[in-house]
Coordinates of C-alpha atoms in Angstrom, one line a residue:
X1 CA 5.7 -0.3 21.2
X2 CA 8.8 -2.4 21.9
X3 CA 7.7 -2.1 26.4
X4 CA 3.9 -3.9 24.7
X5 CA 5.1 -7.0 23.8
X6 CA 6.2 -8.3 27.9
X7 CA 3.1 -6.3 29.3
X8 CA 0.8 -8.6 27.3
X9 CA 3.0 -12.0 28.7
X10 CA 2.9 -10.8 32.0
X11 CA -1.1 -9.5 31.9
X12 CA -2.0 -12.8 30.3
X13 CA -3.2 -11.0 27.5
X14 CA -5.2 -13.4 25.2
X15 CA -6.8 -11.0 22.3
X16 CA -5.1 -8.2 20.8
X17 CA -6.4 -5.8 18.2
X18 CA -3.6 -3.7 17.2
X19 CA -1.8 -2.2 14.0
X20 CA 1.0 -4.6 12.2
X21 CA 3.6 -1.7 12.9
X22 CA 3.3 -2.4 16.7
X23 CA 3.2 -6.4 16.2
X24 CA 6.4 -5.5 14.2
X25 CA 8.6 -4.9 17.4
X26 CA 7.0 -7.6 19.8
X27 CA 9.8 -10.9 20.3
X28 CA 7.5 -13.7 19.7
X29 CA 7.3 -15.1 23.0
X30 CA 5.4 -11.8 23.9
X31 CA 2.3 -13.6 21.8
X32 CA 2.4 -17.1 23.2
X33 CA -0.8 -16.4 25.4
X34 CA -2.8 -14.7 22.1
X35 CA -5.2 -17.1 20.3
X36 CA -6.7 -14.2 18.4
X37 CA -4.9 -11.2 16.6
X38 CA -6.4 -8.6 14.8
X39 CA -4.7 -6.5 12.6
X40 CA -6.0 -3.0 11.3
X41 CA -5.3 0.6 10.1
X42 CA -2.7 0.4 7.5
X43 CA -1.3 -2.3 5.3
X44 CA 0.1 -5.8 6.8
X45 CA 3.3 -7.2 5.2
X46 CA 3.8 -10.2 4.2
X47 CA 7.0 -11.3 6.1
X48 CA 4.9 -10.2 9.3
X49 CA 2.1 -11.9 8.6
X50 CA 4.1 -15.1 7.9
X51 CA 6.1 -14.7 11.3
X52 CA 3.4 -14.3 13.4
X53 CA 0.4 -17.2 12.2
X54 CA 1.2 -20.0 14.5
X55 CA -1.4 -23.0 15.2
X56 CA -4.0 -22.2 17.6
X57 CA -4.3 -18.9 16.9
X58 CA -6.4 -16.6 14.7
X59 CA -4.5 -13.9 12.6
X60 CA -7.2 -11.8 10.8
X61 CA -6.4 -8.6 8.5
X62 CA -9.4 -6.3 8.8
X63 CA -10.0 -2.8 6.8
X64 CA -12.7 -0.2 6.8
X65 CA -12.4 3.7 7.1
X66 CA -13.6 6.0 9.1
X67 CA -16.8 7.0 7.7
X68 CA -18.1 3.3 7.2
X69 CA -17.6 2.8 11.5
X70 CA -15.2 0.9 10.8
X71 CA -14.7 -2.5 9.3
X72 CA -16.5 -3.2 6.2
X73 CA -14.2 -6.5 5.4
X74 CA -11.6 -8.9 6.9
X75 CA -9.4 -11.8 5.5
X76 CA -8.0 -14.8 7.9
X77 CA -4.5 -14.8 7.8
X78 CA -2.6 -17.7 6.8
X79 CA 1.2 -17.0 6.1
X80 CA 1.2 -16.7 2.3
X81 CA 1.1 -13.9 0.2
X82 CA -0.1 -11.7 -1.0
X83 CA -1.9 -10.6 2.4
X84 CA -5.4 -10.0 1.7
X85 CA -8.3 -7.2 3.5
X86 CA -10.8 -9.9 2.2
X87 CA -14.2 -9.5 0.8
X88 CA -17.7 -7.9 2.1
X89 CA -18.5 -8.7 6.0
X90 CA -22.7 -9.2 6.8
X91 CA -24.3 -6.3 6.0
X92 CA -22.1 -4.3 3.2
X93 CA -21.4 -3.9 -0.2
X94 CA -18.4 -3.4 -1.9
X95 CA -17.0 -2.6 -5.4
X96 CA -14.1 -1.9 -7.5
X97 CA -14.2 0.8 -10.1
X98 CA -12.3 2.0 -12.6
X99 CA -12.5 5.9 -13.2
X100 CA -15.5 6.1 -14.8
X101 CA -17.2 4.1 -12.1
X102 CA -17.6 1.1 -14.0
X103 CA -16.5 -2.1 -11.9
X104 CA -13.0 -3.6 -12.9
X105 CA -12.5 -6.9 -14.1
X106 CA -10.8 -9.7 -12.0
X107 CA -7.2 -8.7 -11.8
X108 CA -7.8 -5.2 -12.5
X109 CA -6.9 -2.2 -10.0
X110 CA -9.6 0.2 -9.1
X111 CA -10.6 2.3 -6.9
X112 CA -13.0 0.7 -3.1
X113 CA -16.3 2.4 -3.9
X114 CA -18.3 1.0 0.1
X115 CA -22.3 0.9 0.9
X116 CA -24.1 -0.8 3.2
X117 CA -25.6 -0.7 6.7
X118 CA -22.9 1.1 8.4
X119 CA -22.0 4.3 5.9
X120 CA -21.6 7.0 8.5
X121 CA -23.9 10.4 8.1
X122 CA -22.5 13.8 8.7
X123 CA -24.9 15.9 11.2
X124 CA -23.4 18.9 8.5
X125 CA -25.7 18.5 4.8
X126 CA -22.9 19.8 2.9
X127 CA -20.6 17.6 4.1
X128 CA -22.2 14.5 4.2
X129 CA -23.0 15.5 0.4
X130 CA -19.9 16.1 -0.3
X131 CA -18.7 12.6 1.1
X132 CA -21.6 10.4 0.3
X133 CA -23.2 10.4 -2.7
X134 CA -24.9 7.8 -4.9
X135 CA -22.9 5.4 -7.2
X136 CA -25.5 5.0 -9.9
X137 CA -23.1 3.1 -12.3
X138 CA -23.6 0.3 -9.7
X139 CA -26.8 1.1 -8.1
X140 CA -26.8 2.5 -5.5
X141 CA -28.7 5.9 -3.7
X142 CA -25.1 6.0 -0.8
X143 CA -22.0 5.3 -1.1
X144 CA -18.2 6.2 -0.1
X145 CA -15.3 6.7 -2.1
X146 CA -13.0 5.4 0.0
X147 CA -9.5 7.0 -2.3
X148 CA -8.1 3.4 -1.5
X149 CA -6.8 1.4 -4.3
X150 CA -7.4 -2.1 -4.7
X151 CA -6.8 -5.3 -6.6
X152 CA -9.9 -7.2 -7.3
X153 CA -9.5 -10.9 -6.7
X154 CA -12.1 -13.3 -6.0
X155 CA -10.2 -14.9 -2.9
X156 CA -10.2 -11.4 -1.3
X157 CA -9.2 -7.8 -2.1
X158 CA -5.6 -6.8 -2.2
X159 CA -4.8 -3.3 -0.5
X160 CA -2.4 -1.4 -3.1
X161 CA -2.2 2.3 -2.4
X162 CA -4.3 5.5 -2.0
X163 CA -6.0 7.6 -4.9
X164 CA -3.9 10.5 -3.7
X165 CA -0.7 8.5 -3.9
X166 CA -0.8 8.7 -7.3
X167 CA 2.4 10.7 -9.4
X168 CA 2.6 11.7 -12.7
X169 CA 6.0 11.0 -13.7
X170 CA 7.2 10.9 -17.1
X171 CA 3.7 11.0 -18.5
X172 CA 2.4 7.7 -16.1
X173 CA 0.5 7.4 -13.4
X174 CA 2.4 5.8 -10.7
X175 CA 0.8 4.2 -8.1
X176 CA 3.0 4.8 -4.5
X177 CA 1.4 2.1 -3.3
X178 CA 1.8 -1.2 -5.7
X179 CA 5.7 -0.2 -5.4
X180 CA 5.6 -0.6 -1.7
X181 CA 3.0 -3.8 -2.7
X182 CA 6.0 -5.1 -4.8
X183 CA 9.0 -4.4 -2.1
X184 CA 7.0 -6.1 1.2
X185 CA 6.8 -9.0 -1.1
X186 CA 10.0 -9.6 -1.4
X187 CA 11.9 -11.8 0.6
X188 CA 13.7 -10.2 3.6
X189 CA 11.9 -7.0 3.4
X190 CA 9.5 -6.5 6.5
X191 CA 8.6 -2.8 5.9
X192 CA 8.6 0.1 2.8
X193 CA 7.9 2.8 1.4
X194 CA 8.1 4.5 -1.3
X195 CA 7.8 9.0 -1.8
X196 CA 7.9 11.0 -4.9
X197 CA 11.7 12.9 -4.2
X198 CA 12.1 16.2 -6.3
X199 CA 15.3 17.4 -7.2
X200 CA 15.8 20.3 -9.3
X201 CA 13.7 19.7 -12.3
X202 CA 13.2 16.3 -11.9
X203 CA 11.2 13.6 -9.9
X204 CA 12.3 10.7 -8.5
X205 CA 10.3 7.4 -6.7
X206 CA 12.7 7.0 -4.0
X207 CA 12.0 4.0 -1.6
X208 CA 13.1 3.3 2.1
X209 CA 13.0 -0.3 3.3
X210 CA 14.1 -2.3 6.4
X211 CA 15.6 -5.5 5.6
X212 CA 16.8 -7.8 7.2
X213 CA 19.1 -9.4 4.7
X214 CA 22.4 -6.8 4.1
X215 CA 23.4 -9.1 0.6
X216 CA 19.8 -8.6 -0.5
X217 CA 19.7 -5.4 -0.6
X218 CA 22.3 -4.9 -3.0
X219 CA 20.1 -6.5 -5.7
X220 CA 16.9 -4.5 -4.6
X221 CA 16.6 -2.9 -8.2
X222 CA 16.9 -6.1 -9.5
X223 CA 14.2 -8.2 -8.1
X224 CA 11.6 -5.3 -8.4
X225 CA 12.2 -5.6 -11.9
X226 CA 10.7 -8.8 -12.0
X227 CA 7.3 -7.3 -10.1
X228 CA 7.5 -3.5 -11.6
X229 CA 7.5 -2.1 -15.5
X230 CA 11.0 -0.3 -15.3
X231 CA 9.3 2.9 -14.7
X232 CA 8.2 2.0 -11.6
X233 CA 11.3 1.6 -10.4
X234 CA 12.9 3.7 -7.5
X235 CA 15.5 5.7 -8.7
X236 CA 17.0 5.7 -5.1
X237 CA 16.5 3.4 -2.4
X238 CA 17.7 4.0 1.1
X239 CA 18.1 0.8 3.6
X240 CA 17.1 1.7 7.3
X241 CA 17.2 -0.4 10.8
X242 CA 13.3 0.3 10.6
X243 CA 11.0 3.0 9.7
X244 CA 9.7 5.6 12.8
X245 CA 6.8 5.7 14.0
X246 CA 4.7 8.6 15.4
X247 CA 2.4 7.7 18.4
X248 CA -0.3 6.0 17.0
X249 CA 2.1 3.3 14.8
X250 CA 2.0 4.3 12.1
X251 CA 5.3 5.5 9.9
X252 CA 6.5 9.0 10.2
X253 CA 7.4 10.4 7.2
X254 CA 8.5 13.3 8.6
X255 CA 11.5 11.9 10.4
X256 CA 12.6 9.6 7.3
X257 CA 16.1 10.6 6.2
X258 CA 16.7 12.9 3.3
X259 CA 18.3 11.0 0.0
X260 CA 21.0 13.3 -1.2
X261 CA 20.2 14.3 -5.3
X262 CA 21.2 11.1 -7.5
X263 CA 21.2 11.9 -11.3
X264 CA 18.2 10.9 -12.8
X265 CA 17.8 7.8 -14.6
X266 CA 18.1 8.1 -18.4
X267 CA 18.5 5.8 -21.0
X268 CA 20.7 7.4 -23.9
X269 CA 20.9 5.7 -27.2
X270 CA 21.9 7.3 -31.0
X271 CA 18.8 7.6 -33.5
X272 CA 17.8 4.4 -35.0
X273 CA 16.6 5.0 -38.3
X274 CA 16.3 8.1 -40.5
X275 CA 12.7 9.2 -38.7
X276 CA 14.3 9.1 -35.9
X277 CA 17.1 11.4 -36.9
X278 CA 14.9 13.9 -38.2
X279 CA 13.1 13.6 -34.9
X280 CA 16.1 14.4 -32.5
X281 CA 16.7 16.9 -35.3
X282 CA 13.6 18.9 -34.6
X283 CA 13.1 18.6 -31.3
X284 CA 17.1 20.3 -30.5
X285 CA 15.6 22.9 -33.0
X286 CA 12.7 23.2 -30.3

């Protein structure tokens, strides 16, 4: 990644279609030559996308899986947050959908539901059954769940996380990815994430981030609290130089560091009326 960033100065290289990870370790003299930067394959932060717009040159943040071959919407870059995968391209449909299927409401979080002209087709029946299949809350005969979760906004969708990125932690849902959301929008923070840590009988959210700022960091828990119900929270959150990478850019959970067991966070308080009392009572009886 780092050895990219002079091969494009000395090659002249002028467009660049790359993932943000990659970007991420280029000095910026290494895009002086690019007038056009595409970005795809996993989520942009915001610091990155601030650091790297620059007059004369077009930053755009595309999306699209696999199995709608491949980019179903893109979003011009412009510096600000939050950074945005944008809204339909020519030719395809999209929707936001709560769990019933029912579309969201502006503001909401749902799930990417994609149709259109370029919905792949499995050569397999079974499987192309079993991947496409028709949305008739909104519709439509085809269409792919894409498991991505969203923020509907009428400027552009905002990526948030992955359906199976969801934990169940104290009887909520936790979305893995609005935490990471919340932390690449701080200042100083260029890169997150954010894993369900189990320790003994407990679960944790613990967080790893690269920042850049050492003074920040120490009031992390603070600032998310701002952005993030207290639940949401990490109960642990472990500063790194940067996050590896496997091959193909993207971060390697794998080689992340293991958080040694922190007690879990409790609030304790006495009983605060008499129902409460008889409560606590029954429940130690239990």
């Amino acid at each position: 990644g780092m050895d990219l960033g002079p091969w494009l100065t000395s090659r002249g290289i002028t467009v660049v279609s790359t993932v943000p990870t990659l970007a991420a370790l280029w000095p910026a003299d290494s895009l002086e030559n690019v007038r056009l930067l595409i970005f795809g394959g996993e989520a942009c932060p915001p610091e990155l996308a601030a650091r790297i717009v620059a007059r004369g040159r077009e930053v755009w943040n595309t999306y699209g899986p696999t199995e709608a071959t491949v980019v179903s919407c893109a979003a011009i870059l412009d510096g600000s947050a939050p950074v945005r995968i944008g809204l339909p391209l020519d030719g395809w449909d999209l929707a936001v959908v709560d769990g019933t299927g029912n579309p969201v409401r502006e503001g909401e979080i749902g799930e990417l539901i994609i149709g259109g002209v370029g919905l792949a087709r499995y050569l397999d029946p079974a499987k192309d059954a079993e991947k496409f299949a028709p949305m008739m809350t909104l519709g439509w005969q085809r269409a792919y769940r894409s498991g991505d979760i969203v923020r509907f906004e009428r400027e552009g969708l905002v990526f948030v996380g992955r359906v199976d990125d969801q934990v169940k932690l104290g009887g909520r849902r936790i979305e893995l990815g609005e935490i990471e959301h919340a932390l690449r929008a701080l200042p100083s923070i260029t890169d997150a994430v954010a894993l369900p840590h189990r320790q003994g009988e407990h679960t944790l959210i613990v967080a790893y981030v690269v920042c850049s700022d050492a003074e920040y960091t120490e009031q992390l828990g603070k600032h998310l609290a701002v952005r993030l119900p207290d639940y949401m929270i990490p109960g642990a959150i472990h500063v790194l130089p940067s996050l590896a990478t496997g091959s193909a850019g993207k971060t390697d959970y794998e080689a992340l560091p293991e958080i040694p067991d922190a007690p879990p966070r409790v609030r304790v308080r006495d009983p605060g009326s008499p129902l409460e009392r008889d409560l606590l009572a029954l429940w130690q009886d239990v």
